[in-house]
């Protein structure tokens, strides 16, 4: 078991949630080998006996649903059922995990060494572990961690092994199979490999879904997957993918199990291993292919300090409770269970709403470090054109103000109050010294360090565009930390921006403007469908509680002290507003015939670089491909842009110039345009 010493640096805000303990503390004081080889006897679902990989394979291949699909596919292809059965068996061999305790022990030993080198502490909420232990015994369990780093799934297995809990079976992308030795070791530690997309492959989908459902129905192991589908390169939560969640809920919906427990897990990194890699990816540098050699080349990270990690196991969410009053399960009695069927509108809506709720639970339990606040302040200072930086004393004062504001908004903030603010800030700046520099008592982003990629090149040989892109690496790295806290400020920031752009201070006008912005940014942030009124009221409540707004039945008024808060909040959203505006401008001014979605990002990036170099734009974070893709997705959803279907121009983008121009004006606060467009949307 992990050390029972409760993590000491407890923030007053953490008392609202569970206490943490540092599981590395004991590892620093006892034998790693003894830890790896200790007796491991996890509690299983209803005391079941674990089955072998071959027994699991047999259960999947003989299932009624898969046999039905095999029969259907053999008729469609004109082949024998035996041939299709052989194909299904081969898919399963490629996909299935082969969990072996010896491999788990090897990983436990190696990860101890690596984690103690990389991190100061790995803090886990023990009460969450106790809740998980209970639900694993009672129901099939699905673990849903946030996904910000390749380390996420290794951390999850390491923690469950530490606490003597059943190890999860983990959905992993096929990319990892290319890692030869490491890929097979991941398979033997519980990973099962799935394709990124299945197309219309009925057989593959049937094998995959039956494999996951067999694991769940029989409680053979907790199933783990990432609701966001992929790592977030920006540290913002991504729109949830619903395929695996649909599969995980199906055994309950069809009455094959009494309940399924969904456990959201929030993993918060003080410093992300891949910070520069992500920034370069967002600037269009291709992602390195996963390989064993690449893993060994990455060993230099072991010499760096990555601070602490907080892992929070949230309250288990019962699918039975979620479905109560929402889903009529009688519909599943109308046809035999083994016949596959597409989810109807009721089920799709239920799964979608549940997915958003789960991602919001992940966000709310993210532990924010002081650097999240400092990065927000330094980015705003840099965008305001303060090239000389911010005086350290002023940064400390602003950080304390923002700390108090974020706590009022319910942030899960880890700021040790027994340490003077100057020391908290200095420690945070030191940990992130690759992104900031202090000179003559002033702090600023280390933009000159972004040029490391061009090391050895004489400064005169660096073009303005190369210099801009190298600075953008630092800025995008900082925005990824600012983004960790966006969910705390998002709804009040939408209200602040709505007040700024509304036609008057009448409550209805502000709400209309809020609704427009919320709708516009629903691809950018996690905003639950159908919750506009709730979000508006929640944000207004926070702004009134903090003394920044006064609201009566008709009007919303900004107080004297509220101007500072609203200025900060509007500045948070300003890069996104300007990013969406510039995408609209590109589509109206420089859009070429036959431009496809794939060609859009490089083209709009060139457009943005041109305007940044001339000084017409001030946010280098507009170069993020994530922001550009989200803006296009919003315009496609709103019908301002559409994809051509059929003919020579299939897949090319067709722009409704009038509507896109109107959206650009509205985002820029053009009030008459806004009133008309809000009514239209």
XYZ file of C-alpha atoms in Angstrom:
681
model
C 0.000 0.000 0.000
C 1.023 3.612 -0.507
C 2.136 5.779 2.391
C -0.724 6.825 4.675
C 0.775 10.263 5.329
C -1.723 12.811 4.040
C -0.218 15.269 1.579
C 0.779 18.194 3.791
C 0.526 21.299 1.604
C -3.243 21.364 1.750
C -4.968 24.379 0.280
C -8.132 25.605 2.072
C -10.056 25.128 -1.186
C -9.041 21.444 -1.302
C -11.108 20.810 1.843
C -14.191 21.013 -0.346
C -12.888 17.955 -2.173
C -10.841 15.013 -0.932
C -7.405 15.082 0.677
C -4.372 14.061 -1.349
C -1.451 11.850 -0.515
C 1.905 11.681 -2.268
C 2.400 8.090 -3.437
C 6.059 8.767 -4.310
C 6.884 9.510 -0.674
C 7.049 5.845 0.287
C 8.838 4.961 -2.953
C 11.661 7.349 -2.017
C 12.135 5.580 1.308
C 11.787 1.874 0.464
C 12.838 -0.722 -2.087
C 11.396 -0.382 -5.595
C 12.080 -4.049 -6.266
C 10.133 -5.113 -3.172
C 7.279 -2.855 -4.302
C 7.222 -4.407 -7.784
C 7.352 -8.003 -6.496
C 4.920 -7.625 -3.586
C 1.792 -9.759 -3.216
C -0.862 -8.412 -5.580
C -4.423 -9.605 -4.848
C -6.951 -7.095 -6.231
C -10.664 -7.223 -5.450
C -12.657 -8.239 -8.534
C -16.279 -7.789 -9.592
C -18.414 -10.061 -7.381
C -15.298 -12.096 -6.451
C -15.038 -13.475 -9.988
C -12.011 -15.453 -11.105
C -9.958 -13.730 -13.839
C -10.136 -15.495 -17.196
C -7.266 -16.112 -19.598
C -6.810 -14.272 -22.907
C -7.815 -17.422 -24.838
C -10.992 -17.847 -22.740
C -11.910 -14.198 -23.395
C -11.315 -14.674 -27.129
C -13.564 -17.739 -27.177
C -16.352 -15.861 -25.339
C -16.218 -13.019 -27.880
C -16.113 -15.255 -30.978
C -18.990 -17.447 -29.766
C -21.238 -14.544 -28.725
C -24.674 -14.412 -30.356
C -24.174 -10.877 -31.671
C -20.866 -11.602 -33.392
C -22.201 -14.871 -34.838
C -25.176 -12.949 -36.263
C -22.880 -10.352 -37.894
C -20.607 -13.113 -39.256
C -23.668 -14.701 -40.867
C -24.750 -11.345 -42.374
C -21.265 -10.501 -43.688
C -20.812 -13.953 -45.246
C -24.096 -13.487 -47.176
C -23.122 -9.971 -48.314
C -19.645 -11.065 -49.472
C -20.715 -14.425 -50.858
C -18.171 -16.290 -48.707
C -18.562 -19.037 -46.140
C -19.237 -18.290 -42.485
C -15.994 -20.142 -41.607
C -13.954 -17.719 -43.715
C -15.551 -14.716 -42.028
C -15.066 -16.403 -38.634
C -11.348 -16.751 -39.430
C -11.225 -13.061 -40.371
C -12.954 -12.131 -37.087
C -10.440 -14.266 -35.183
C -7.533 -12.446 -36.903
C -9.053 -9.031 -36.020
C -9.345 -10.148 -32.406
C -5.730 -11.375 -32.330
C -4.569 -7.977 -33.598
C -6.796 -6.147 -31.111
C -6.850 -8.068 -27.828
C -4.782 -7.471 -24.727
C -2.679 -10.240 -23.189
C -2.252 -8.966 -19.652
C 0.614 -10.658 -17.785
C 1.512 -9.951 -14.178
C 5.254 -10.304 -14.899
C 5.070 -7.413 -17.389
C 3.057 -5.358 -14.897
C 5.751 -5.921 -12.273
C 8.461 -4.867 -14.729
C 6.563 -1.664 -15.560
C 5.940 -1.005 -11.843
C 9.684 -1.184 -11.161
C 10.701 0.959 -14.154
C 7.991 3.571 -13.613
C 9.062 3.974 -9.974
C 12.540 4.940 -11.162
C 11.254 7.247 -13.920
C 8.559 8.988 -11.861
C 10.928 9.679 -8.948
C 13.340 11.293 -11.407
C 10.753 13.382 -13.275
C 8.340 14.494 -10.556
C 8.502 15.996 -7.086
C 5.258 14.268 -6.109
C 2.339 12.279 -7.500
C -0.673 13.144 -5.386
C -3.817 10.977 -5.352
C -7.119 11.469 -3.505
C -7.381 8.369 -1.308
C -11.135 8.720 -0.761
C -11.575 8.463 -4.531
C -9.536 5.255 -4.483
C -11.762 3.859 -1.700
C -14.892 4.720 -3.696
C -13.392 3.011 -6.745
C -12.551 -0.102 -4.757
C -16.168 -0.330 -3.627
C -17.725 0.090 -7.092
C -15.306 -2.388 -8.720
C -16.712 -5.019 -6.362
C -20.359 -4.082 -7.067
C -20.611 -3.166 -10.779
C -18.705 -3.220 -14.072
C -16.500 -0.102 -14.087
C -15.423 2.272 -16.867
C -12.495 4.579 -16.053
C -12.544 7.889 -17.960
C -9.295 9.856 -17.450
C -8.618 13.268 -18.942
C -5.958 13.083 -21.669
C -3.130 15.615 -21.734
C -0.036 13.396 -22.016
C 1.222 10.002 -23.146
C 1.879 9.369 -19.441
C -1.844 9.294 -18.600
C -2.527 5.587 -19.108
C 0.810 4.555 -17.516
C -0.043 6.672 -14.476
C -3.485 5.109 -14.178
C -2.152 1.534 -14.165
C 0.686 2.492 -11.804
C -1.770 4.008 -9.297
C -4.184 1.048 -9.414
C -1.284 -1.379 -8.904
C -0.044 0.760 -5.977
C -3.441 0.555 -4.279
C -3.969 -3.155 -5.032
C -6.891 -2.495 -7.384
C -7.805 -4.484 -10.498
C -5.738 -3.279 -13.444
C -7.681 -1.725 -16.298
C -7.938 -2.921 -19.885
C -7.060 0.184 -21.910
C -8.220 1.251 -25.378
C -5.114 2.374 -27.323
C -4.578 3.596 -30.885
C -2.927 1.339 -33.465
C 0.003 3.818 -33.678
C 1.493 2.191 -30.561
C 1.682 -1.191 -32.272
C 4.419 0.275 -34.484
C 6.650 0.524 -31.423
C 7.649 -3.157 -31.746
C 8.933 -4.274 -28.312
C 7.200 -1.462 -26.400
C 3.918 -2.070 -28.261
C 3.872 -5.729 -27.207
C 4.765 -4.787 -23.635
C 1.838 -2.368 -23.578
C -0.406 -5.197 -24.805
C 0.872 -7.397 -21.967
C 0.170 -4.612 -19.470
C -3.499 -4.375 -20.475
C -3.683 -2.310 -23.702
C -5.964 -3.397 -26.531
C -5.416 -1.757 -29.915
C -8.109 -0.242 -32.105
C -8.085 1.545 -35.450
C -8.599 5.300 -35.446
C -11.555 4.867 -37.808
C -13.550 1.820 -38.885
C -15.229 3.220 -42.001
C -18.112 0.927 -42.899
C -16.358 -2.248 -41.707
C -19.269 -4.087 -40.050
C -17.171 -7.032 -38.943
C -14.468 -4.919 -37.303
C -17.089 -2.869 -35.440
C -18.860 -6.036 -34.264
C -15.620 -7.647 -32.992
C -14.563 -4.451 -31.252
C -17.916 -3.720 -29.599
C -18.406 -7.336 -28.517
C -14.898 -7.423 -27.040
C -15.580 -4.346 -24.883
C -19.071 -5.515 -23.882
C -17.783 -8.988 -22.933
C -15.220 -7.388 -20.630
C -17.930 -5.253 -19.032
C -20.778 -7.790 -18.822
C -18.536 -10.296 -17.086
C -16.738 -7.733 -14.924
C -13.412 -9.188 -16.088
C -11.558 -5.880 -15.604
C -12.276 -2.155 -15.464
C -12.318 -0.781 -19.019
C -10.384 2.457 -19.529
C -10.636 4.875 -22.426
C -10.310 8.583 -23.124
C -13.634 10.312 -23.733
C -11.830 13.010 -25.730
C -10.477 10.365 -28.103
C -6.987 11.866 -28.344
C -4.557 13.954 -26.331
C -5.487 17.615 -26.051
C -2.565 19.600 -27.467
C -3.987 22.817 -25.987
C -4.917 21.582 -22.460
C -8.540 22.532 -23.188
C -11.033 19.700 -22.933
C -11.992 18.345 -26.340
C -15.509 17.619 -27.583
C -16.232 14.057 -26.375
C -16.272 11.138 -28.805
C -19.340 8.953 -28.266
C -18.555 5.582 -29.887
C -16.948 3.809 -26.933
C -19.324 5.381 -24.414
C -22.267 4.060 -26.476
C -20.772 0.568 -26.312
C -20.047 0.849 -22.570
C -23.647 1.853 -21.787
C -25.282 -0.790 -23.981
C -25.093 -3.733 -21.510
C -27.152 -1.707 -19.035
C -29.581 -0.361 -21.645
C -30.244 -3.920 -22.886
C -30.713 -5.208 -19.346
C -27.627 -7.453 -19.429
C -26.180 -5.898 -16.245
C -27.884 -4.113 -13.350
C -25.686 -1.016 -13.676
C -22.394 0.317 -15.044
C -20.255 2.758 -13.034
C -18.494 5.550 -14.954
C -15.561 7.103 -13.068
C -14.219 10.454 -14.357
C -10.540 10.940 -13.485
C -8.768 14.304 -13.625
C -4.993 14.279 -14.218
C -3.317 17.668 -13.651
C 0.322 18.250 -14.611
C 2.287 21.146 -13.150
C 4.547 20.911 -16.185
C 3.686 18.875 -19.295
C 6.423 16.720 -20.808
C 5.233 17.410 -24.357
C 4.724 21.207 -24.025
C 7.090 22.257 -26.876
C 6.126 19.256 -29.026
C 2.435 20.223 -28.788
C 3.174 23.863 -29.652
C 5.066 22.812 -32.784
C 2.264 20.436 -33.797
C -0.213 23.315 -33.525
C 2.049 25.324 -35.834
C 1.967 22.600 -38.472
C 5.098 20.598 -37.615
C 4.073 16.929 -38.133
C 3.676 14.782 -35.037
C 6.631 12.366 -34.666
C 5.678 8.760 -35.369
C 5.522 6.598 -32.245
C 8.588 4.343 -32.211
C 10.821 2.562 -29.725
C 13.868 4.500 -30.982
C 11.942 7.758 -30.502
C 11.230 6.710 -26.916
C 14.934 6.248 -26.197
C 15.810 9.561 -27.878
C 13.351 11.204 -25.479
C 15.462 10.094 -22.482
C 16.876 13.627 -22.147
C 13.592 14.631 -20.460
C 14.811 12.649 -17.430
C 17.185 15.501 -16.586
C 14.314 18.004 -16.265
C 12.083 18.890 -13.290
C 8.359 18.510 -14.064
C 6.984 19.480 -10.663
C 3.985 17.605 -9.284
C 0.997 15.694 -10.647
C -2.439 15.582 -9.021
C -4.792 12.719 -9.914
C -8.367 13.034 -8.691
C -10.710 10.038 -8.947
C -14.158 11.599 -9.142
C -17.495 10.393 -7.819
C -18.603 7.246 -9.720
C -21.547 8.046 -11.984
C -24.261 5.379 -12.239
C -25.594 4.808 -15.765
C -28.831 3.592 -14.146
C -29.221 6.949 -12.365
C -28.344 8.911 -15.513
C -30.927 6.985 -17.548
C -33.753 7.293 -15.018
C -36.521 9.355 -16.586
C -34.457 9.833 -19.756
C -34.438 6.452 -21.496
C -37.255 3.979 -22.015
C -35.437 0.643 -21.998
C -38.520 -1.239 -23.178
C -37.523 -0.363 -26.756
C -34.697 -2.920 -26.473
C -37.238 -5.711 -25.899
C -38.797 -5.228 -29.343
C -36.017 -7.041 -31.227
C -33.634 -9.808 -30.092
C -30.628 -8.468 -28.173
C -28.085 -10.071 -30.465
C -29.264 -8.106 -33.524
C -27.183 -4.896 -33.788
C -29.127 -1.662 -34.095
C -28.148 1.947 -34.535
C -28.910 4.119 -31.493
C -32.089 6.149 -31.992
C -32.339 9.884 -31.377
C -33.339 9.398 -27.725
C -30.298 7.202 -26.976
C -27.901 9.415 -28.970
C -29.073 12.509 -27.104
C -28.762 10.701 -23.755
C -25.217 9.477 -24.481
C -24.155 12.916 -25.753
C -25.523 14.709 -22.668
C -23.868 12.128 -20.392
C -20.519 12.567 -22.181
C -20.585 16.347 -21.700
C -21.498 15.912 -18.044
C -18.546 13.546 -17.549
C -16.053 15.874 -19.256
C -17.347 18.746 -17.104
C -16.732 16.560 -14.028
C -13.151 16.037 -15.238
C -12.706 19.808 -15.659
C -14.114 20.707 -12.249
C -11.691 18.345 -10.485
C -8.582 19.570 -12.329
C -6.100 20.923 -9.786
C -4.742 24.288 -10.928
C -1.194 25.337 -10.016
C -0.060 28.978 -9.550
C 1.603 28.929 -12.992
C -1.854 28.693 -14.615
C -2.671 32.129 -13.165
C 0.780 33.575 -13.909
C 0.661 32.402 -17.537
C -2.767 34.073 -17.951
C -1.433 37.387 -16.622
C 1.830 37.319 -18.597
C 0.034 36.499 -21.860
C -2.369 39.402 -21.374
C 0.559 41.701 -20.557
C 2.463 40.560 -23.662
C -0.608 40.996 -25.919
C -1.065 44.523 -24.525
C 2.337 45.398 -26.042
C 4.279 45.671 -22.756
C 7.590 44.638 -24.316
C 9.629 45.477 -21.210
C 7.687 42.920 -19.164
C 5.773 43.254 -15.899
C 7.443 44.343 -12.627
C 7.748 41.289 -10.360
C 5.959 43.035 -7.470
C 3.049 43.904 -9.767
C 2.889 40.307 -11.033
C 2.728 39.036 -7.438
C -0.043 41.527 -6.567
C -2.058 40.581 -9.659
C -1.508 36.859 -9.022
C -2.869 37.179 -5.461
C -5.893 39.088 -6.812
C -6.492 36.397 -9.453
C -5.988 33.642 -6.860
C -8.769 35.129 -4.736
C -11.049 35.601 -7.751
C -10.561 32.025 -8.961
C -11.330 30.706 -5.476
C -14.552 32.723 -5.442
C -15.434 30.986 -8.713
C -14.828 27.573 -7.106
C -11.462 26.752 -8.708
C -9.658 23.684 -7.391
C -6.499 25.714 -6.787
C -3.304 24.408 -5.215
C -1.724 27.542 -3.772
C 0.002 26.880 -0.408
C -1.225 29.645 1.916
C 1.450 28.978 4.544
C 4.078 30.144 2.012
C 4.476 33.888 1.211
C 3.034 34.775 -2.237
C 6.462 36.026 -3.401
C 7.922 32.537 -2.775
C 4.994 30.786 -4.512
C 5.449 32.999 -7.582
C 9.259 32.660 -7.609
C 9.062 28.865 -7.312
C 6.571 28.696 -10.171
C 8.662 30.980 -12.405
C 11.722 28.858 -11.665
C 9.980 25.610 -12.657
C 8.922 27.178 -15.974
C 12.179 29.054 -16.599
C 12.184 27.836 -20.214
C 9.132 30.031 -20.888
C 9.880 33.172 -18.843
C 12.815 35.351 -17.943
C 13.386 37.915 -15.199
C 15.554 40.903 -15.998
C 16.012 44.060 -13.893
C 13.070 43.098 -11.704
C 10.698 42.591 -14.622
C 9.111 39.335 -15.797
C 8.283 38.567 -19.404
C 7.820 35.629 -21.735
C 11.145 34.271 -23.003
C 10.291 34.897 -26.639
C 13.930 34.980 -27.707
C 14.228 31.370 -26.455
C 11.661 30.211 -28.983
C 14.439 30.339 -31.563
C 16.179 27.240 -30.216
C 15.107 25.350 -33.321
C 17.321 27.677 -35.308
C 20.278 27.442 -32.941
C 23.542 28.040 -34.707
C 21.933 30.277 -37.343
C 23.238 33.878 -37.345
C 20.485 36.230 -36.126
C 20.642 38.231 -39.372
C 19.869 35.024 -41.320
C 16.600 34.434 -39.452
C 13.626 35.726 -41.440
C 10.805 37.668 -39.723
C 8.481 34.708 -40.354
C 10.917 32.239 -38.725
C 11.322 34.550 -35.750
C 7.539 34.873 -35.412
C 7.054 31.097 -35.509
C 9.799 30.498 -32.951
C 8.168 33.043 -30.610
C 4.807 31.365 -31.221
C 6.226 28.116 -29.768
C 6.732 29.880 -26.407
C 3.372 31.673 -26.588
C 1.428 28.497 -27.468
C 3.229 26.619 -24.677
C 2.070 29.321 -22.233
C -1.488 29.310 -23.589
C -1.689 25.565 -22.881
C -1.197 26.372 -19.175
C -3.618 29.304 -19.246
C -6.146 26.987 -20.893
C -6.035 24.629 -17.895
C -8.026 27.238 -15.947
C -10.343 28.423 -18.740
C -13.274 26.329 -17.499
C -13.237 28.319 -14.229
C -13.577 31.697 -15.961
C -15.397 30.709 -19.165
C -19.021 31.393 -18.259
C -18.323 34.702 -16.432
C -16.063 35.653 -19.382
C -18.904 34.998 -21.837
C -21.148 37.288 -19.758
C -18.403 39.942 -19.568
C -17.938 39.833 -23.360
C -21.725 39.892 -23.835
C -21.978 43.046 -21.680
C -19.187 44.577 -23.772
C -20.910 43.866 -27.107
C -24.627 44.032 -26.165
C -26.802 46.809 -27.595
C -27.716 48.002 -24.077
C -27.389 46.986 -20.427
C -30.855 45.419 -20.485
C -30.706 41.875 -19.158
C -32.445 40.387 -22.217
C -30.001 42.092 -24.597
C -27.014 40.806 -22.619
C -28.534 37.319 -22.571
C -29.031 37.418 -26.365
C -25.401 38.405 -26.850
C -24.305 35.693 -24.367
C -26.343 33.080 -26.252
C -24.776 34.101 -29.563
C -21.225 33.855 -28.188
C -21.962 30.576 -26.404
C -23.358 29.104 -29.613
C -20.389 30.383 -31.619
C -17.848 28.853 -29.230
C -19.539 25.504 -28.599
C -16.855 23.739 -30.689
C -14.128 25.536 -28.736
C -15.196 24.844 -25.144
C -17.211 22.262 -23.211
C -20.647 23.887 -23.109
C -23.390 21.399 -22.342
C -26.170 21.286 -24.969
C -29.365 23.037 -23.898
C -27.829 24.645 -20.806
C -27.576 28.289 -21.991
C -29.986 29.668 -19.360
C -28.315 27.658 -16.576
C -24.830 28.820 -17.651
C -25.963 32.460 -17.837
C -27.571 32.379 -14.395
C -24.574 30.591 -12.868
C -22.158 33.191 -14.335
C -24.324 36.120 -13.196
C -24.522 34.619 -9.703
C -20.703 34.411 -9.497
C -20.241 37.974 -10.765
C -22.820 39.330 -8.304
C -21.371 37.284 -5.419
C -17.901 38.701 -6.097
C -19.317 42.253 -6.117
C -18.590 42.891 -9.805
C -22.187 43.177 -11.070
C -25.512 44.423 -9.787
C -28.544 42.834 -11.420
C -32.190 43.718 -11.118
C -35.106 42.336 -13.106
C -34.386 44.500 -16.142
C -30.738 45.611 -16.094
C -27.200 44.418 -15.538
C -24.854 47.072 -14.119
C -21.082 46.903 -13.667
C -19.920 48.073 -10.209
C -16.872 50.265 -9.590
C -14.765 47.289 -8.502
C -16.182 45.189 -11.331
C -14.303 47.023 -14.098
C -11.020 45.289 -13.223
C -12.610 41.843 -13.180
C -14.533 42.348 -16.416
C -11.421 43.698 -18.149
C -9.556 40.500 -17.192
C -12.455 38.274 -18.255
C -12.939 39.933 -21.644
C -9.176 39.685 -22.249
C -9.382 35.915 -21.706
C -11.849 35.516 -24.574
C -10.340 38.202 -26.812
C -7.854 35.872 -28.619
C -10.702 33.502 -29.483
C -12.922 36.357 -30.712
C -10.101 37.721 -32.854
C -9.240 34.213 -34.093
C -12.786 33.561 -35.293
C -12.946 37.028 -36.855
C -9.740 36.489 -38.833
C -10.997 33.123 -40.118
C -14.167 34.896 -41.318
C -12.037 37.575 -42.967
C -9.879 34.970 -44.715
C -12.938 33.146 -46.058
C -14.367 36.369 -47.487
C -11.136 37.945 -48.781
C -8.754 35.173 -49.826
C -10.805 32.026 -50.199
C -9.918 30.260 -53.463
C -12.205 28.050 -55.517
C -11.992 24.365 -54.672
C -10.254 24.853 -51.280
C -10.774 21.711 -49.178
C -10.900 21.341 -45.404
C -7.401 19.801 -45.469
C -5.982 22.784 -47.420
C -7.786 25.311 -45.204
C -5.388 25.274 -42.210
C -2.115 25.923 -44.141
C -3.864 28.638 -46.188
C -5.367 30.453 -43.195
C -2.033 30.128 -41.336
C -0.249 31.990 -44.157
C -2.967 34.676 -44.021
C -2.543 35.094 -40.247
C 1.273 35.218 -40.462
C 1.008 38.025 -43.027
C -1.275 40.082 -40.749
C 0.784 39.392 -37.598
C 3.939 40.619 -39.360
C 2.212 43.853 -40.430
C 0.880 44.401 -36.888
C -2.810 44.151 -37.838
C -3.197 41.190 -35.469
C -1.688 41.036 -31.985
C -2.197 37.460 -30.781
C 0.390 34.933 -31.998
C -1.833 32.196 -30.545
C -4.093 32.717 -33.566
C -1.551 30.502 -35.359
C -2.900 27.487 -33.425
C -4.377 24.969 -35.868
C -6.769 23.897 -33.102
C -8.373 27.357 -32.974
C -8.544 27.552 -36.785
C -10.203 24.112 -37.087
C -12.693 24.929 -34.324
C -13.632 28.204 -36.039
C -14.251 26.385 -39.321
C -16.268 23.684 -37.512
C -18.455 26.411 -35.973
C -19.063 28.029 -39.367
C -19.946 24.656 -40.902
C -22.346 23.950 -38.026
C -24.021 27.353 -38.409
C -24.389 26.888 -42.173
C -22.150 29.863 -43.051
C -19.799 27.425 -44.821
C -20.746 24.088 -46.351
C -18.918 21.207 -47.966
C -19.700 20.452 -51.591
C -21.171 17.003 -52.248
C -20.749 15.195 -55.544
C -19.170 16.367 -58.775
C -15.642 17.590 -59.407
C -15.672 19.904 -56.379
C -16.674 17.249 -53.835
C -15.263 18.102 -50.405
C -14.423 21.705 -51.296
C -15.701 24.524 -49.086
C -18.501 26.829 -50.260
C -18.799 30.131 -48.364
C -21.974 32.119 -47.713
C -20.135 35.464 -47.861
C -23.042 37.556 -46.547
C -23.472 35.381 -43.473
C -19.724 35.083 -42.786
C -19.356 38.885 -43.036
C -22.253 39.302 -40.603
C -20.643 36.880 -38.149
C -17.335 38.754 -38.351
C -19.087 42.071 -37.651
C -21.001 40.560 -34.735
C -17.863 39.071 -33.173
C -16.272 42.504 -33.470
C -19.162 44.129 -31.612
C -20.983 45.684 -34.573
C -24.248 46.229 -32.712
C -26.860 46.577 -35.496
C -25.459 43.508 -37.251
C -25.406 41.609 -33.987
C -29.064 42.269 -33.242
C -30.143 40.933 -36.636
C -27.825 37.931 -36.522
C -28.722 36.910 -32.971
C -32.375 36.871 -34.018
C -31.503 34.774 -37.071
C -29.404 32.224 -35.149
